[in-house]
Short mmCIF file of C-alpha atoms in Angstrom, two decimals:
data_model
loop_
_atom_site.label_atom_id
_atom_site.label_comp_id
_atom_site.label_asym_id
_atom_site.label_seq_id
_atom_site.Cartn_x
_atom_site.Cartn_y
_atom_site.Cartn_z
CA UNK A 94 91.13 98.86 119.36
CA UNK A 95 89.42 95.53 120.68
CA UNK A 96 87.98 92.89 117.99
CA UNK A 97 84.80 93.14 119.45
CA UNK A 98 83.89 95.90 117.14
CA UNK A 99 83.19 93.46 114.40
CA UNK A 100 79.37 93.00 113.89
CA UNK A 101 79.86 89.43 112.30
CA UNK A 102 81.90 88.00 115.45
CA UNK A 103 79.86 85.44 117.09
CA UNK A 104 80.75 84.42 121.07
CA UNK A 105 81.85 80.95 121.61
CA UNK A 106 79.79 79.88 123.80
CA UNK A 107 76.75 81.09 121.74
CA UNK A 108 78.31 79.19 118.39
CA UNK A 109 78.35 75.88 120.20
CA UNK A 110 75.00 76.34 121.22
CA UNK A 111 73.53 76.88 117.98
CA UNK A 112 71.03 74.23 117.03
CA UNK A 113 71.74 73.35 113.25
CA UNK A 114 74.39 72.78 111.23
CA UNK A 115 73.42 75.61 108.44
CA UNK A 116 73.17 78.18 111.33
CA UNK A 117 77.24 77.02 112.24
CA UNK A 118 78.20 77.19 108.56
CA UNK A 119 76.51 80.67 107.76
CA UNK A 120 79.66 81.43 110.91
CA UNK A 121 82.41 79.42 110.11
CA UNK A 122 81.62 77.82 106.68
CA UNK A 123 84.26 80.02 104.91
CA UNK A 124 87.50 79.20 106.64
CA UNK A 125 88.60 76.37 104.59
CA UNK A 126 88.36 77.91 101.07
CA UNK A 127 85.73 76.59 99.40
CA UNK A 128 85.23 73.80 101.70
CA UNK A 129 82.82 73.71 104.55
CA UNK A 130 82.54 69.91 104.43
CA UNK A 131 85.23 69.88 107.44
CA UNK A 132 83.48 72.30 109.59
CA UNK A 133 80.11 70.46 108.63
CA UNK A 134 81.47 66.93 109.98
CA UNK A 135 82.88 68.85 113.03
CA UNK A 136 79.42 70.17 113.77
CA UNK A 137 77.62 66.64 113.20
CA UNK A 138 79.78 64.76 115.19
CA UNK A 139 79.39 66.76 118.11
CA UNK A 140 77.00 69.51 118.49
CA UNK A 141 74.25 68.44 116.24
CA UNK A 142 70.97 67.40 118.32
CA UNK A 143 69.77 64.99 115.82
CA UNK A 144 72.48 62.88 115.47
CA UNK A 145 74.08 63.39 119.66
CA UNK A 146 72.48 62.96 122.48
CA UNK A 147 72.48 65.82 125.20
CA UNK A 148 75.51 64.47 127.23
CA UNK A 149 77.62 64.23 124.11
CA UNK A 150 77.05 67.80 123.18
CA UNK A 151 77.42 69.09 126.93
CA UNK A 152 80.72 67.05 127.17
CA UNK A 153 81.77 68.86 123.73
CA UNK A 154 80.79 72.32 124.93
CA UNK A 155 82.73 71.40 128.14
CA UNK A 156 86.19 70.53 126.73
CA UNK A 157 86.30 73.41 124.24
CA UNK A 158 86.58 76.67 126.80
CA UNK A 159 88.25 78.94 123.87
CA UNK A 160 89.46 79.40 120.53
CA UNK A 161 92.36 77.43 120.02
CA UNK A 162 90.90 74.65 121.23
CA UNK A 163 88.01 74.96 118.97
CA UNK A 164 90.42 75.44 115.98
CA UNK A 165 92.86 72.43 117.13
CA UNK A 166 89.58 70.00 117.23
CA UNK A 167 88.28 70.82 113.50
CA UNK A 168 91.68 70.93 111.78
CA UNK A 169 91.19 66.88 112.58
CA UNK A 170 88.74 66.57 109.97
CA UNK A 171 90.90 68.14 107.26
CA UNK A 172 94.16 66.06 108.58
CA UNK A 173 91.77 62.79 108.79
CA UNK A 174 90.78 63.14 105.58
CA UNK A 175 91.99 61.16 102.40
CA UNK A 176 94.56 62.30 100.42
CA UNK A 177 92.52 62.90 97.41
CA UNK A 178 90.49 65.32 99.79
CA UNK A 179 93.20 67.12 101.11
CA UNK A 180 94.55 67.94 97.13
CA UNK A 181 90.97 69.07 96.72
CA UNK A 182 91.29 71.49 99.12
CA UNK A 183 94.64 73.04 98.28
CA UNK A 184 93.70 73.16 95.00
CA UNK A 185 90.68 75.12 95.53
CA UNK A 186 92.97 78.29 96.33
CA UNK A 187 93.46 80.72 94.20
CA UNK A 188 96.67 81.90 92.63
CA UNK A 189 98.42 84.77 94.69
CA UNK A 190 98.42 88.35 93.33
CA UNK A 191 95.85 87.80 90.96
CA UNK A 192 95.43 91.47 89.75
CA UNK A 193 91.35 91.73 89.16
CA UNK A 194 91.66 95.21 88.03
CA UNK A 195 93.58 94.19 85.04
CA UNK A 196 91.70 91.49 83.98
CA UNK A 197 88.82 92.17 81.26
CA UNK A 198 85.83 92.39 81.84
CA UNK A 199 84.41 88.89 81.07
CA UNK A 200 87.23 87.48 82.60
CA UNK A 201 86.99 89.77 85.60
CA UNK A 202 83.63 88.24 86.11
CA UNK A 203 84.81 84.51 85.72
CA UNK A 204 87.66 85.31 88.20
CA UNK A 205 85.87 86.60 90.71
CA UNK A 206 83.31 83.64 91.01
CA UNK A 207 86.53 81.81 91.72
CA UNK A 208 87.79 83.86 94.65
CA UNK A 209 85.91 83.92 97.78
CA UNK A 210 86.09 87.23 99.77
CA UNK A 211 88.36 86.13 102.46
CA UNK A 212 91.20 85.60 99.93
CA UNK A 213 90.20 88.48 98.56
CA UNK A 214 91.07 90.32 101.22
CA UNK A 215 94.01 88.40 102.85
CA UNK A 216 95.54 89.68 99.22
CA UNK A 217 94.77 93.12 99.74
CA UNK A 218 96.12 93.44 103.12
CA UNK A 219 99.47 92.32 102.17
CA UNK A 220 99.64 94.89 99.14
CA UNK A 221 100.10 92.32 96.30
CA UNK A 222 98.08 94.41 93.93
CA UNK A 223 101.21 97.04 94.16
CA UNK A 224 103.68 93.92 92.69
CA UNK A 225 105.88 96.40 90.10
CA UNK A 226 106.33 95.03 86.51
CA UNK A 227 109.64 93.41 87.47
CA UNK A 228 108.07 91.95 90.83
CA UNK A 229 104.84 90.42 89.07
CA UNK A 230 107.18 88.83 86.21
CA UNK A 231 109.09 87.26 88.77
CA UNK A 232 106.02 86.01 90.71
CA UNK A 233 104.24 84.78 87.42
CA UNK A 234 107.42 82.58 86.34
CA UNK A 235 108.04 81.39 90.00
CA UNK A 236 104.21 80.42 90.56
CA UNK A 237 104.07 78.27 87.18
CA UNK A 238 107.26 76.55 87.87
CA UNK A 239 106.02 75.71 91.40
CA UNK A 240 102.37 74.60 89.99
CA UNK A 241 104.47 72.76 87.51
CA UNK A 242 106.85 70.82 89.89
CA UNK A 243 104.21 70.22 92.68
CA UNK A 244 100.96 69.92 91.02
CA UNK A 245 99.53 72.52 93.57
CA UNK A 246 99.01 76.19 93.88
CA UNK A 247 101.68 77.90 95.89
CA UNK A 248 99.52 78.78 99.09
CA UNK A 249 101.02 81.19 102.06
CA UNK A 250 99.46 82.66 104.96
CA UNK A 251 99.52 86.40 104.07
CA UNK A 252 97.13 88.22 106.03
CA UNK A 253 100.21 89.83 107.91
CA UNK A 254 103.01 89.27 105.41
CA UNK A 255 104.20 91.88 102.83
CA UNK A 256 104.60 91.23 99.05
CA UNK A 257 108.50 90.67 99.70
CA UNK A 258 107.58 87.77 102.05
CA UNK A 259 105.44 86.52 99.42
CA UNK A 260 107.91 86.73 96.86
CA UNK A 261 110.82 85.34 99.05
CA UNK A 262 108.70 82.56 100.28
CA UNK A 263 107.92 81.43 97.03
CA UNK A 264 111.48 81.38 95.52
CA UNK A 265 112.64 79.82 98.77
CA UNK A 266 110.07 76.69 98.32
CA UNK A 267 110.55 76.34 94.79
CA UNK A 268 114.54 76.43 95.07
CA UNK A 269 114.47 73.76 97.81
CA UNK A 270 115.93 70.75 95.46
CA UNK A 271 115.15 68.13 98.37
CA UNK A 272 111.59 68.78 98.65
CA UNK A 273 109.18 66.15 97.27
CA UNK A 274 105.80 66.40 96.76
CA UNK A 275 104.76 64.82 99.41
CA UNK A 276 106.68 67.12 102.01
CA UNK A 277 105.20 70.32 99.95
CA UNK A 278 101.87 69.04 100.34
CA UNK A 279 102.28 69.20 103.95
CA UNK A 280 103.83 72.54 103.99
CA UNK A 281 100.68 73.57 102.15
CA UNK A 282 98.50 71.87 104.72
CA UNK A 283 100.14 73.92 107.26
CA UNK A 284 100.03 77.01 105.80
CA UNK A 285 95.69 76.06 104.79
CA UNK A 286 95.92 75.66 108.55
CA UNK A 287 96.99 79.15 109.45
CA UNK A 288 94.77 80.69 106.80
CA UNK A 289 91.88 79.00 108.80
CA UNK A 290 92.88 79.87 112.14
CA UNK A 291 93.72 83.87 111.38
CA UNK A 292 89.91 83.78 109.55
CA UNK A 293 88.46 81.85 112.60
CA UNK A 294 90.11 84.63 114.73
CA UNK A 295 88.09 87.40 112.59
CA UNK A 296 84.74 85.35 113.43
CA UNK A 297 84.39 84.01 116.68
CA UNK A 298 85.10 86.14 120.29
CA UNK A 299 85.10 85.20 123.50
CA UNK A 300 82.38 83.45 125.69
CA UNK A 301 79.94 85.63 127.17
CA UNK A 302 80.79 85.02 130.69
CA UNK A 303 84.26 85.26 129.89
CA UNK A 304 86.54 88.58 129.40
CA UNK A 305 89.24 87.63 126.80
CA UNK A 306 90.13 84.45 125.74
CA UNK A 307 92.68 83.80 128.29
CA UNK A 308 95.93 85.62 126.95
CA UNK A 309 98.25 88.13 127.70
CA UNK A 310 101.26 90.27 127.24
CA UNK A 311 104.52 91.11 129.66
CA UNK A 312 108.01 92.96 129.43
CA UNK A 313 111.19 93.00 131.35
CA UNK A 314 114.04 94.90 130.72
CA UNK A 315 117.62 93.58 131.86
CA UNK A 316 120.14 96.61 132.11
CA UNK A 317 123.46 94.18 130.98
CA UNK A 318 126.20 97.07 131.03
CA UNK A 319 125.27 97.65 135.04
CA UNK A 320 123.65 93.66 135.62
CA UNK A 321 121.25 95.07 137.12
CA UNK A 322 116.92 95.20 136.16
CA UNK A 323 116.76 98.55 133.79
CA UNK A 324 114.27 100.66 136.73
CA UNK A 325 112.63 104.05 135.31
CA UNK A 326 112.87 103.02 131.95
CA UNK A 327 110.17 104.49 129.84
CA UNK A 328 108.15 102.37 127.49
CA UNK A 329 105.43 102.65 124.78
CA UNK A 330 103.44 100.21 123.09
CA UNK A 331 101.68 100.73 119.97
CA UNK A 332 99.62 98.50 117.49
CA UNK A 333 99.19 98.61 113.88
CA UNK A 334 96.00 98.60 112.11
CA UNK A 335 96.00 96.87 108.69
CA UNK A 336 98.43 99.51 106.93
CA UNK A 337 101.65 100.85 108.10
CA UNK A 338 99.72 103.31 110.73
CA UNK A 339 99.97 102.65 114.21
CA UNK A 340 98.39 104.15 117.62
CA UNK A 341 99.59 104.29 121.19
CA UNK A 342 97.71 101.58 123.55
CA UNK A 343 99.67 102.76 126.51
CA UNK A 344 103.09 103.77 128.05
CA UNK A 345 104.84 102.83 130.85
CA UNK A 346 107.73 103.48 132.88
CA UNK A 347 109.55 100.09 134.31
CA UNK A 348 109.34 99.27 138.19
CA UNK A 349 112.47 98.75 140.73
CA UNK A 350 112.67 94.87 139.11
CA UNK A 351 112.49 96.23 135.54
CA UNK A 352 108.68 94.84 134.71
CA UNK A 353 105.68 96.81 134.34
CA UNK A 354 104.21 98.60 137.57
CA UNK A 355 100.92 97.08 136.73
CA UNK A 356 101.67 93.60 135.55
CA UNK A 357 100.36 92.12 132.26
CA UNK A 358 100.88 95.09 129.48
CA UNK A 359 97.72 93.74 127.56
CA UNK A 360 95.25 91.05 129.22
CA UNK A 361 91.33 90.19 128.91
CA UNK A 362 89.37 92.00 125.83
CA UNK A 363 92.71 94.35 125.23
CA UNK A 364 94.61 91.31 124.48
CA UNK A 365 93.52 91.04 120.68
CA UNK A 366 95.49 89.49 117.60
CA UNK A 367 98.09 91.78 115.28
CA UNK A 368 101.06 93.57 114.84
CA UNK A 369 102.51 95.67 117.55
CA UNK A 370 105.77 97.55 118.49
CA UNK A 371 107.55 98.06 121.76
CA UNK A 372 109.19 101.69 121.98
CA UNK A 373 111.96 101.44 124.70
CA UNK A 374 113.70 104.73 125.46
CA UNK A 375 116.99 103.39 126.28
CA UNK A 376 119.55 106.33 125.47
CA UNK A 377 117.09 108.65 127.87
CA UNK A 378 117.67 105.63 130.62
CA UNK A 379 121.36 105.34 130.32
CA UNK A 380 122.11 109.14 130.36
CA UNK A 381 121.57 108.91 134.21
CA UNK A 382 124.66 107.13 134.79
CA UNK A 383 128.10 108.64 134.54
CA UNK A 384 130.26 107.29 131.93
CA UNK A 385 133.12 108.67 129.64
CA UNK A 386 132.01 106.17 127.16
CA UNK A 387 128.92 107.32 126.66
CA UNK A 388 128.82 110.07 123.77
CA UNK A 389 127.33 112.76 123.23
CA UNK A 390 124.93 111.06 120.55
CA UNK A 391 123.74 108.41 122.01
CA UNK A 392 124.49 105.00 120.13
CA UNK A 393 121.71 103.57 121.16
CA UNK A 394 119.09 106.34 121.68
CA UNK A 395 115.40 104.43 120.93
CA UNK A 396 115.00 100.72 120.44
CA UNK A 397 112.03 99.98 118.21
CA UNK A 398 110.89 95.96 118.52
CA UNK A 399 107.69 94.90 115.74
CA UNK A 400 106.17 91.45 116.94
CA UNK A 401 103.01 89.62 116.35
CA UNK A 402 100.52 88.26 118.06
CA UNK A 403 98.67 85.55 116.82
CA UNK A 404 97.39 83.03 119.54
CA UNK A 405 94.59 85.14 122.06
CA UNK A 406 95.10 82.19 124.60
CA UNK A 407 98.69 82.35 124.89
CA UNK A 408 100.96 84.22 126.96
CA UNK A 409 103.58 86.44 124.97
CA UNK A 410 106.70 87.71 127.28
CA UNK A 411 109.15 90.51 124.99
CA UNK A 412 112.23 90.90 127.25
CA UNK A 413 114.53 93.34 126.28
CA UNK A 414 118.37 93.23 127.51
CA UNK A 415 120.18 96.25 126.34
CA UNK A 416 123.15 98.37 126.93
CA UNK A 417 124.39 101.96 125.42
CA UNK A 418 125.75 99.93 122.74
CA UNK A 419 123.79 96.65 121.85
CA UNK A 420 120.29 94.88 122.59
CA UNK A 421 118.96 91.70 122.27
CA UNK A 422 115.39 90.35 122.96
CA UNK A 423 113.41 86.98 122.32
CA UNK A 424 110.04 85.33 122.99
CA UNK A 425 110.19 84.42 126.50
CA UNK A 426 107.55 82.60 128.88
#
């Protein structure tokens, strides 16, 4: 389940030691849609041996210790670029939901040339080829209205989204009557950042002398009905693949403090970005307590929480506060 299985990924320290811009671009040139210039500028100003002295290059390598720092530095080249360059970047993105299989052979060749492999994979993962006729008509109309109103394509990071997410986001952004073109450009650039970062995560892994990017996942369960930690609750952690299929990663039984007995659920190389699910066996836990208020058929039996991890350098804490009749959760720390 580790992202290290991808043969195209390069360790961060190896990436930062590449001696030429062409080699650097061969790995990262596609993270911004048809816009490798930003990546080339970053390399030239920070890592290129012909334009930087050894101390500058060494300082860059020492400063960039994880993939998040690398991306934060690279995206500044987009943010600092002139507005016309930013617009060119936005307009390089293809229309979402373009059904290549429904285009005739001549037009297909022309359109395929305008869509990068990264965009094609992202749209495929979101199931955008499965739009019903009504959904496609809505999207087409809203998309044309959006382009007419803001003069840029509708951009959304769709890698982990569904077609319903895309349609809802487009309808919402189009119906925001108070949004100015400048505000929408800023919103689109934010989405471009998300797209580029998710692409980067599929291309760069952690340095050879490290185990993981530094992030980890923890959990804590509190019994709000009895005012105590939920000790002895059975929990399972699953990870989704690029479809709705999931596989169990680990199972646990909470300790006396309502926490996982082994510390973080995921850390090191096993902590990877993606969609996950916690399953809490709440009904089994509360069955041990004698209460006339708990029915033979539990109101809450199994609690399932779907959540996403998108920063491999961060700490994600997912607590559960539960009783036989209610539960709540949040992104903790």
